Amino acid sequence: MSILVLADLHEGQLAGATAHVVAAAKAIGGDIDVLVAGEGVQAAAEAAAKLDGVSKVRVADNAVYAHQLAEPMGALLVELADGYTHVLASASTTGKNVLPRLAALKDVSQLSDVLAVDSADTFKRPIYAGNAIATVKSDDALKVITVRTTGFDAVGDGGSATIEAVDTVVDNAQSSFVKQELAESDRPELGGAKVVISGGRGMGNGENFKLLDGIADKLGAAIGASRAAVDAGFVPNDMQVGQTGKIVAPELYIAVGISGAIQHLAGMKDSKVIVAINKDDEAPIFQVADYGLVGDLFEILPELEGKL
């Protein structure tokens, strides 16, 4: 068996999600190659070569891949996929954008959000907002898989894979990059943070989210939100944690004023330690919390910050 992992890039650098996808590839077994596609990505390729278990890093360095648009990336993967039994990517924006295109062009099914490997052709993935886990088997010659990174511990460094250039340059007349607007923050990126503190509708309004800032600063935490808080306009949607937002699994997750709707739980219930603060002692969030604090968040948060 041979596996191709599409590397996640963030501002031209190798993103942490890649190490989790390589871990999933190791669980499948076989030779693991990593594809680093972008523009000016030599540093990312060198970082990928150090990942444990990687045999070879293939580098497609060209302006056409600069923003990892689905059309050129899909065409590139079609050119490379014939030599592999599996193609894996993280269930990130890029993975969800590119791999369905590869699957369609190769006329195979895609397995999405895989969180466990039973064998080379059998996998587990969540359904019904994570309320059930489906075991799915693929008979396709090529398995196209997006990986829920929270289901696999990242591999370490220590590898010394070879690096080779990919000469394939595809044409792309179908799409063009216009612009991107990035929210700038000194805090850790939400998807990869070790500590996350999230606010819900109980915060009352967007101004009250500032009550989370001091605690987040002291814990080195990212700040998230429930969909209810996002829909109410308290905070932007890139802060949303849940089934239709970001899936997180930090070492510590603090839920403040969040009732715990199933859609939110689907995005954070794999966290190592969950702390819930809510004035409703029957809120569903307490069913998954390791520690629960029943009380008024407007009194508890300043006191918590003071204790920290």
mmCIF file of N, CA and C in Angstrom, residues 72-167:
data_model
loop_
_atom_site.group_PDB
_atom_site.id
_atom_site.type_symbol
_atom_site.label_atom_id
_atom_site.label_comp_id
_atom_site.label_asym_id
_atom_site.label_seq_id
_atom_site.Cartn_x
_atom_site.Cartn_y
_atom_site.Cartn_z
ATOM 1 N N PRO A 72 -6.938 23.716 -9.698
ATOM 2 C CA PRO A 72 -5.588 23.226 -10.003
ATOM 3 C C PRO A 72 -5.121 22.130 -9.049
ATOM 4 N N MET A 73 -5.519 22.209 -7.794
ATOM 5 C CA MET A 73 -5.103 21.182 -6.839
ATOM 6 C C MET A 73 -5.728 19.830 -7.188
ATOM 7 N N GLY A 74 -7.006 19.860 -7.579
ATOM 8 C CA GLY A 74 -7.670 18.626 -7.982
ATOM 9 C C GLY A 74 -7.001 18.012 -9.196
ATOM 10 N N ALA A 75 -6.672 18.847 -10.181
ATOM 11 C CA ALA A 75 -6.017 18.354 -11.389
ATOM 12 C C ALA A 75 -4.644 17.785 -11.077
ATOM 13 N N LEU A 76 -3.915 18.430 -10.183
ATOM 14 C CA LEU A 76 -2.601 17.930 -9.782
ATOM 15 C C LEU A 76 -2.718 16.566 -9.112
ATOM 16 N N LEU A 77 -3.672 16.426 -8.208
ATOM 17 C CA LEU A 77 -3.838 15.152 -7.501
ATOM 18 C C LEU A 77 -4.268 14.039 -8.455
ATOM 19 N N VAL A 78 -5.072 14.379 -9.455
ATOM 20 C CA VAL A 78 -5.462 13.375 -10.444
ATOM 21 C C VAL A 78 -4.218 12.839 -11.162
ATOM 22 N N GLU A 79 -3.281 13.740 -11.470
ATOM 23 C CA GLU A 79 -2.056 13.326 -12.151
ATOM 24 C C GLU A 79 -1.195 12.423 -11.278
ATOM 25 N N LEU A 80 -1.224 12.657 -9.960
ATOM 26 C CA LEU A 80 -0.327 11.943 -9.057
ATOM 27 C C LEU A 80 -0.961 10.702 -8.433
ATOM 28 N N ALA A 81 -2.286 10.626 -8.411
ATOM 29 C CA ALA A 81 -2.981 9.633 -7.578
ATOM 30 C C ALA A 81 -2.834 8.200 -8.056
ATOM 31 N N ASP A 82 -2.533 7.996 -9.327
ATOM 32 C CA ASP A 82 -2.518 6.627 -9.860
ATOM 33 C C ASP A 82 -1.512 5.723 -9.166
ATOM 34 N N GLY A 83 -0.492 6.295 -8.594
ATOM 35 C CA GLY A 83 0.505 5.470 -7.925
ATOM 36 C C GLY A 83 0.192 5.151 -6.477
ATOM 37 N N TYR A 84 -1.022 5.514 -6.019
ATOM 38 C CA TYR A 84 -1.349 5.375 -4.604
ATOM 39 C C TYR A 84 -2.648 4.595 -4.400
ATOM 40 N N THR A 85 -2.749 3.988 -3.220
ATOM 41 C CA THR A 85 -3.996 3.315 -2.833
ATOM 42 C C THR A 85 -4.890 4.226 -2.009
ATOM 43 N N HIS A 86 -4.294 5.215 -1.341
ATOM 44 C CA HIS A 86 -5.047 6.146 -0.494
ATOM 45 C C HIS A 86 -4.537 7.567 -0.726
ATOM 46 N N VAL A 87 -5.450 8.531 -0.722
ATOM 47 C CA VAL A 87 -5.090 9.949 -0.683
ATOM 48 C C VAL A 87 -5.799 10.555 0.523
ATOM 49 N N LEU A 88 -5.027 11.170 1.417
ATOM 50 C CA LEU A 88 -5.572 11.710 2.661
ATOM 51 C C LEU A 88 -5.322 13.208 2.748
ATOM 52 N N ALA A 89 -6.244 13.901 3.376
ATOM 53 C CA ALA A 89 -6.066 15.307 3.726
ATOM 54 C C ALA A 89 -6.848 15.564 4.995
ATOM 55 N N SER A 90 -6.525 16.645 5.689
ATOM 56 C CA SER A 90 -7.294 16.988 6.882
ATOM 57 C C SER A 90 -8.671 17.495 6.467
ATOM 58 N N ALA A 91 -9.633 17.372 7.379
ATOM 59 C CA ALA A 91 -10.980 17.881 7.116
ATOM 60 C C ALA A 91 -11.006 19.379 7.401
ATOM 61 N N SER A 92 -10.068 20.085 6.770
ATOM 62 C CA SER A 92 -9.959 21.540 6.898
ATOM 63 C C SER A 92 -10.649 22.178 5.701
ATOM 64 N N THR A 93 -10.611 23.490 5.630
ATOM 65 C CA THR A 93 -11.198 24.181 4.490
ATOM 66 C C THR A 93 -10.597 23.688 3.186
ATOM 67 N N THR A 94 -9.276 23.551 3.168
ATOM 68 C CA THR A 94 -8.602 23.101 1.946
ATOM 69 C C THR A 94 -8.953 21.653 1.622
ATOM 70 N N GLY A 95 -8.873 20.774 2.618
ATOM 71 C CA GLY A 95 -9.173 19.364 2.378
ATOM 72 C C GLY A 95 -10.592 19.152 1.893
ATOM 73 N N LYS A 96 -11.540 19.861 2.518
ATOM 74 C CA LYS A 96 -12.949 19.721 2.128
ATOM 75 C C LYS A 96 -13.220 20.326 0.746
ATOM 76 N N ASN A 97 -12.349 21.209 0.311
ATOM 77 C CA ASN A 97 -12.514 21.865 -0.978
ATOM 78 C C ASN A 97 -11.892 21.044 -2.110
ATOM 79 N N VAL A 98 -10.742 20.440 -1.828
ATOM 80 C CA VAL A 98 -9.957 19.793 -2.877
ATOM 81 C C VAL A 98 -10.315 18.321 -3.073
ATOM 82 N N LEU A 99 -10.413 17.553 -1.994
ATOM 83 C CA LEU A 99 -10.569 16.110 -2.141
ATOM 84 C C LEU A 99 -11.884 15.674 -2.788
ATOM 85 N N PRO A 100 -13.013 16.337 -2.544
ATOM 86 C CA PRO A 100 -14.214 15.934 -3.277
ATOM 87 C C PRO A 100 -14.036 16.063 -4.793
ATOM 88 N N ARG A 101 -13.246 17.031 -5.195
ATOM 89 C CA ARG A 101 -12.984 17.206 -6.632
ATOM 90 C C ARG A 101 -12.161 16.035 -7.170
ATOM 91 N N LEU A 102 -11.149 15.630 -6.403
ATOM 92 C CA LEU A 102 -10.351 14.463 -6.788
ATOM 93 C C LEU A 102 -11.234 13.220 -6.885
ATOM 94 N N ALA A 103 -12.080 13.016 -5.878
ATOM 95 C CA ALA A 103 -12.942 11.831 -5.864
ATOM 96 C C ALA A 103 -13.869 11.811 -7.079
ATOM 97 N N ALA A 104 -14.428 12.964 -7.420
ATOM 98 C CA ALA A 104 -15.329 13.031 -8.571
ATOM 99 C C ALA A 104 -14.585 12.747 -9.872
ATOM 100 N N LEU A 105 -13.405 13.340 -10.019
ATOM 101 C CA LEU A 105 -12.638 13.151 -11.246
ATOM 102 C C LEU A 105 -12.135 11.718 -11.403
ATOM 103 N N LYS A 106 -11.911 11.026 -10.278
ATOM 104 C CA LYS A 106 -11.466 9.622 -10.327
ATOM 105 C C LYS A 106 -12.641 8.658 -10.242
ATOM 106 N N ASP A 107 -13.856 9.199 -10.119
ATOM 107 C CA ASP A 107 -15.080 8.382 -10.059
ATOM 108 C C ASP A 107 -15.044 7.379 -8.904
ATOM 109 N N VAL A 108 -14.671 7.870 -7.728
ATOM 110 C CA VAL A 108 -14.682 7.040 -6.521
ATOM 111 C C VAL A 108 -15.440 7.783 -5.430
ATOM 112 N N SER A 109 -15.809 7.046 -4.402
ATOM 113 C CA SER A 109 -16.484 7.666 -3.257
ATOM 114 C C SER A 109 -15.455 8.339 -2.353
ATOM 115 N N GLN A 110 -15.898 9.345 -1.647
ATOM 116 C CA GLN A 110 -15.035 9.951 -0.629
ATOM 117 C C GLN A 110 -15.508 9.539 0.752
ATOM 118 N N LEU A 111 -14.569 9.287 1.655
ATOM 119 C CA LEU A 111 -14.873 9.047 3.065
ATOM 120 C C LEU A 111 -14.503 10.315 3.822
ATOM 121 N N SER A 112 -15.484 10.919 4.472
ATOM 122 C CA SER A 112 -15.271 12.219 5.110
ATOM 123 C C SER A 112 -15.200 12.112 6.619
ATOM 124 N N ASP A 113 -14.355 12.968 7.216
ATOM 125 C CA ASP A 113 -14.278 13.111 8.673
ATOM 126 C C ASP A 113 -13.916 11.808 9.374
ATOM 127 N N VAL A 114 -13.026 11.036 8.804
ATOM 128 C CA VAL A 114 -12.621 9.766 9.417
ATOM 129 C C VAL A 114 -11.889 10.053 10.732
ATOM 130 N N LEU A 115 -12.309 9.359 11.811
ATOM 131 C CA LEU A 115 -11.670 9.590 13.110
ATOM 132 C C LEU A 115 -11.023 8.335 13.698
ATOM 133 N N ALA A 116 -11.118 7.199 12.985
ATOM 134 C CA ALA A 116 -10.447 5.979 13.434
ATOM 135 C C ALA A 116 -10.278 5.051 12.240
ATOM 136 N N VAL A 117 -9.226 4.226 12.310
ATOM 137 C CA VAL A 117 -8.921 3.280 11.240
ATOM 138 C C VAL A 117 -9.080 1.866 11.779
ATOM 139 N N ASP A 118 -9.965 1.083 11.161
ATOM 140 C CA ASP A 118 -10.097 -0.333 11.512
ATOM 141 C C ASP A 118 -9.132 -1.189 10.705
ATOM 142 N N SER A 119 -9.032 -0.878 9.416
ATOM 143 C CA SER A 119 -8.123 -1.597 8.525
ATOM 144 C C SER A 119 -7.883 -0.700 7.313
ATOM 145 N N ALA A 120 -7.168 -1.226 6.327
ATOM 146 C CA ALA A 120 -6.818 -0.420 5.166
ATOM 147 C C ALA A 120 -8.030 0.003 4.351
ATOM 148 N N ASP A 121 -9.158 -0.705 4.508
ATOM 149 C CA ASP A 121 -10.345 -0.336 3.741
ATOM 150 C C ASP A 121 -11.575 -0.062 4.597
ATOM 151 N N THR A 122 -11.408 -0.079 5.920
ATOM 152 C CA THR A 122 -12.547 0.101 6.828
ATOM 153 C C THR A 122 -12.230 1.193 7.852
ATOM 154 N N PHE A 123 -13.159 2.132 7.975
ATOM 155 C CA PHE A 123 -12.893 3.317 8.784
ATOM 156 C C PHE A 123 -14.124 3.692 9.595
ATOM 157 N N LYS A 124 -13.920 4.513 10.615
ATOM 158 C CA LYS A 124 -15.016 5.029 11.426
ATOM 159 C C LYS A 124 -15.140 6.525 11.210
ATOM 160 N N ARG A 125 -16.403 6.977 11.122
ATOM 161 C CA ARG A 125 -16.665 8.406 10.958
ATOM 162 C C ARG A 125 -17.946 8.766 11.697
ATOM 163 N N PRO A 126 -18.050 9.990 12.205
ATOM 164 C CA PRO A 126 -19.250 10.378 12.966
ATOM 165 C C PRO A 126 -20.423 10.692 12.055
ATOM 166 N N ILE A 127 -21.630 10.368 12.520
ATOM 167 C CA ILE A 127 -22.869 10.767 11.845
ATOM 168 C C ILE A 127 -23.828 11.306 12.904
ATOM 169 N N TYR A 128 -24.900 11.944 12.458
ATOM 170 C CA TYR A 128 -25.899 12.520 13.378
ATOM 171 C C TYR A 128 -25.236 13.428 14.417
ATOM 172 N N ALA A 129 -24.434 14.367 13.898
ATOM 173 C CA ALA A 129 -23.755 15.348 14.760
ATOM 174 C C ALA A 129 -22.894 14.680 15.833
ATOM 175 N N GLY A 130 -22.335 13.541 15.475
ATOM 176 C CA GLY A 130 -21.455 12.853 16.412
ATOM 177 C C GLY A 130 -22.169 11.960 17.395
ATOM 178 N N ASN A 131 -23.495 11.854 17.283
ATOM 179 C CA ASN A 131 -24.252 11.011 18.214
ATOM 180 C C ASN A 131 -24.062 9.532 17.941
ATOM 181 N N ALA A 132 -23.625 9.198 16.742
ATOM 182 C CA ALA A 132 -23.354 7.806 16.385
ATOM 183 C C ALA A 132 -22.093 7.751 15.543
ATOM 184 N N ILE A 133 -21.413 6.629 15.588
ATOM 185 C CA ILE A 133 -20.202 6.432 14.796
ATOM 186 C C ILE A 133 -20.486 5.336 13.771
ATOM 187 N N ALA A 134 -20.328 5.665 12.505
ATOM 188 C CA ALA A 134 -20.565 4.698 11.429
ATOM 189 C C ALA A 134 -19.251 4.021 11.056
ATOM 190 N N THR A 135 -19.302 2.705 10.867
ATOM 191 C CA THR A 135 -18.161 1.969 10.340
ATOM 192 C C THR A 135 -18.404 1.758 8.856
ATOM 193 N N VAL A 136 -17.503 2.283 8.029
ATOM 194 C CA VAL A 136 -17.711 2.252 6.587
ATOM 195 C C VAL A 136 -16.548 1.540 5.907
ATOM 196 N N LYS A 137 -16.870 0.748 4.883
ATOM 197 C CA LYS A 137 -15.863 0.015 4.127
ATOM 198 C C LYS A 137 -15.892 0.470 2.679
ATOM 199 N N SER A 138 -14.726 0.696 2.118
ATOM 200 C CA SER A 138 -14.632 1.138 0.738
ATOM 201 C C SER A 138 -13.976 0.057 -0.112
ATOM 202 N N ASP A 139 -14.627 -0.286 -1.226
ATOM 203 C CA ASP A 139 -14.068 -1.240 -2.168
ATOM 204 C C ASP A 139 -13.386 -0.550 -3.348
ATOM 205 N N ASP A 140 -13.347 0.778 -3.323
ATOM 206 C CA ASP A 140 -12.702 1.509 -4.411
ATOM 207 C C ASP A 140 -11.198 1.232 -4.427
ATOM 208 N N ALA A 141 -10.619 1.204 -5.619
ATOM 209 C CA ALA A 141 -9.175 0.987 -5.739
ATOM 210 C C ALA A 141 -8.406 2.139 -5.110
ATOM 211 N N LEU A 142 -8.973 3.338 -5.213
ATOM 212 C CA LEU A 142 -8.372 4.518 -4.594
ATOM 213 C C LEU A 142 -9.296 5.018 -3.497
ATOM 214 N N LYS A 143 -8.769 5.068 -2.265
ATOM 215 C CA LYS A 143 -9.541 5.597 -1.142
ATOM 216 C C LYS A 143 -9.213 7.077 -0.972
ATOM 217 N N VAL A 144 -10.209 7.925 -1.083
ATOM 218 C CA VAL A 144 -10.038 9.368 -0.907
ATOM 219 C C VAL A 144 -10.671 9.740 0.428
ATOM 220 N N ILE A 145 -9.854 10.260 1.352
ATOM 221 C CA ILE A 145 -10.278 10.365 2.750
ATOM 222 C C ILE A 145 -9.919 11.736 3.322
ATOM 223 N N THR A 146 -10.897 12.392 3.959
ATOM 224 C CA THR A 146 -10.567 13.536 4.801
ATOM 225 C C THR A 146 -10.567 13.065 6.255
ATOM 226 N N VAL A 147 -9.611 13.555 7.014
ATOM 227 C CA VAL A 147 -9.342 13.069 8.361
ATOM 228 C C VAL A 147 -9.734 14.130 9.383
ATOM 229 N N ARG A 148 -10.540 13.719 10.372
ATOM 230 C CA ARG A 148 -10.798 14.609 11.509
ATOM 231 C C ARG A 148 -9.568 14.557 12.405
ATOM 232 N N THR A 149 -8.808 15.624 12.425
ATOM 233 C CA THR A 149 -7.486 15.601 13.066
ATOM 234 C C THR A 149 -7.567 15.371 14.571
ATOM 235 N N THR A 150 -8.702 15.704 15.189
ATOM 236 C CA THR A 150 -8.813 15.506 16.627
ATOM 237 C C THR A 150 -8.852 14.029 17.004
ATOM 238 N N GLY A 151 -9.063 13.152 16.020
ATOM 239 C CA GLY A 151 -9.128 11.726 16.297
ATOM 240 C C GLY A 151 -7.777 11.035 16.347
ATOM 241 N N PHE A 152 -6.705 11.750 15.977
ATOM 242 C CA PHE A 152 -5.390 11.142 15.907
ATOM 243 C C PHE A 152 -4.350 12.051 16.565
ATOM 244 N N ASP A 153 -3.514 11.467 17.414
ATOM 245 C CA ASP A 153 -2.423 12.229 18.016
ATOM 246 C C ASP A 153 -1.358 12.502 16.970
ATOM 247 N N ALA A 154 -0.840 13.705 16.947
ATOM 248 C CA ALA A 154 0.137 14.100 15.937
ATOM 249 C C ALA A 154 1.412 13.273 16.061
ATOM 250 N N VAL A 155 2.008 12.924 14.917
ATOM 251 C CA VAL A 155 3.319 12.273 14.943
ATOM 252 C C VAL A 155 4.370 13.307 15.313
ATOM 253 N N GLY A 156 5.498 12.829 15.822
ATOM 254 C CA GLY A 156 6.580 13.724 16.189
ATOM 255 C C GLY A 156 7.550 13.938 15.046
ATOM 256 N N ASP A 157 8.588 14.710 15.339
ATOM 257 C CA ASP A 157 9.675 14.883 14.381
ATOM 258 C C ASP A 157 10.661 13.722 14.537
ATOM 259 N N GLY A 158 11.703 13.767 13.765
ATOM 260 C CA GLY A 158 12.690 12.691 13.848
ATOM 261 C C GLY A 158 12.834 11.938 12.551
ATOM 262 N N GLY A 159 11.989 12.263 11.576
ATOM 263 C CA GLY A 159 12.093 11.625 10.281
ATOM 264 C C GLY A 159 13.154 12.297 9.413
ATOM 265 N N SER A 160 13.497 11.647 8.320
ATOM 266 C CA SER A 160 14.483 12.214 7.380
ATOM 267 C C SER A 160 14.094 11.781 5.971
ATOM 268 N N ALA A 161 12.919 12.176 5.554
ATOM 269 C CA ALA A 161 12.394 11.778 4.257
ATOM 270 C C ALA A 161 13.145 12.498 3.132
ATOM 271 N N THR A 162 13.176 11.864 1.977
ATOM 272 C CA THR A 162 13.755 12.505 0.806
ATOM 273 C C THR A 162 12.756 13.524 0.254
ATOM 274 N N ILE A 163 13.284 14.527 -0.419
ATOM 275 C CA ILE A 163 12.452 15.572 -1.015
ATOM 276 C C ILE A 163 12.679 15.560 -2.521
ATOM 277 N N GLU A 164 11.584 15.486 -3.272
ATOM 278 C CA GLU A 164 11.708 15.504 -4.728
ATOM 279 C C GLU A 164 10.723 16.505 -5.314
ATOM 280 N N ALA A 165 11.103 17.105 -6.425
ATOM 281 C CA ALA A 165 10.247 18.085 -7.083
ATOM 282 C C ALA A 165 9.236 17.390 -7.978
ATOM 283 N N VAL A 166 8.026 17.951 -8.023
ATOM 284 C CA VAL A 166 6.984 17.497 -8.948
ATOM 285 C C VAL A 166 6.932 18.510 -10.079
ATOM 286 N N ASP A 167 7.160 18.043 -11.299
ATOM 287 C CA ASP A 167 7.235 18.953 -12.439
ATOM 288 C C ASP A 167 5.866 19.284 -13.032
#
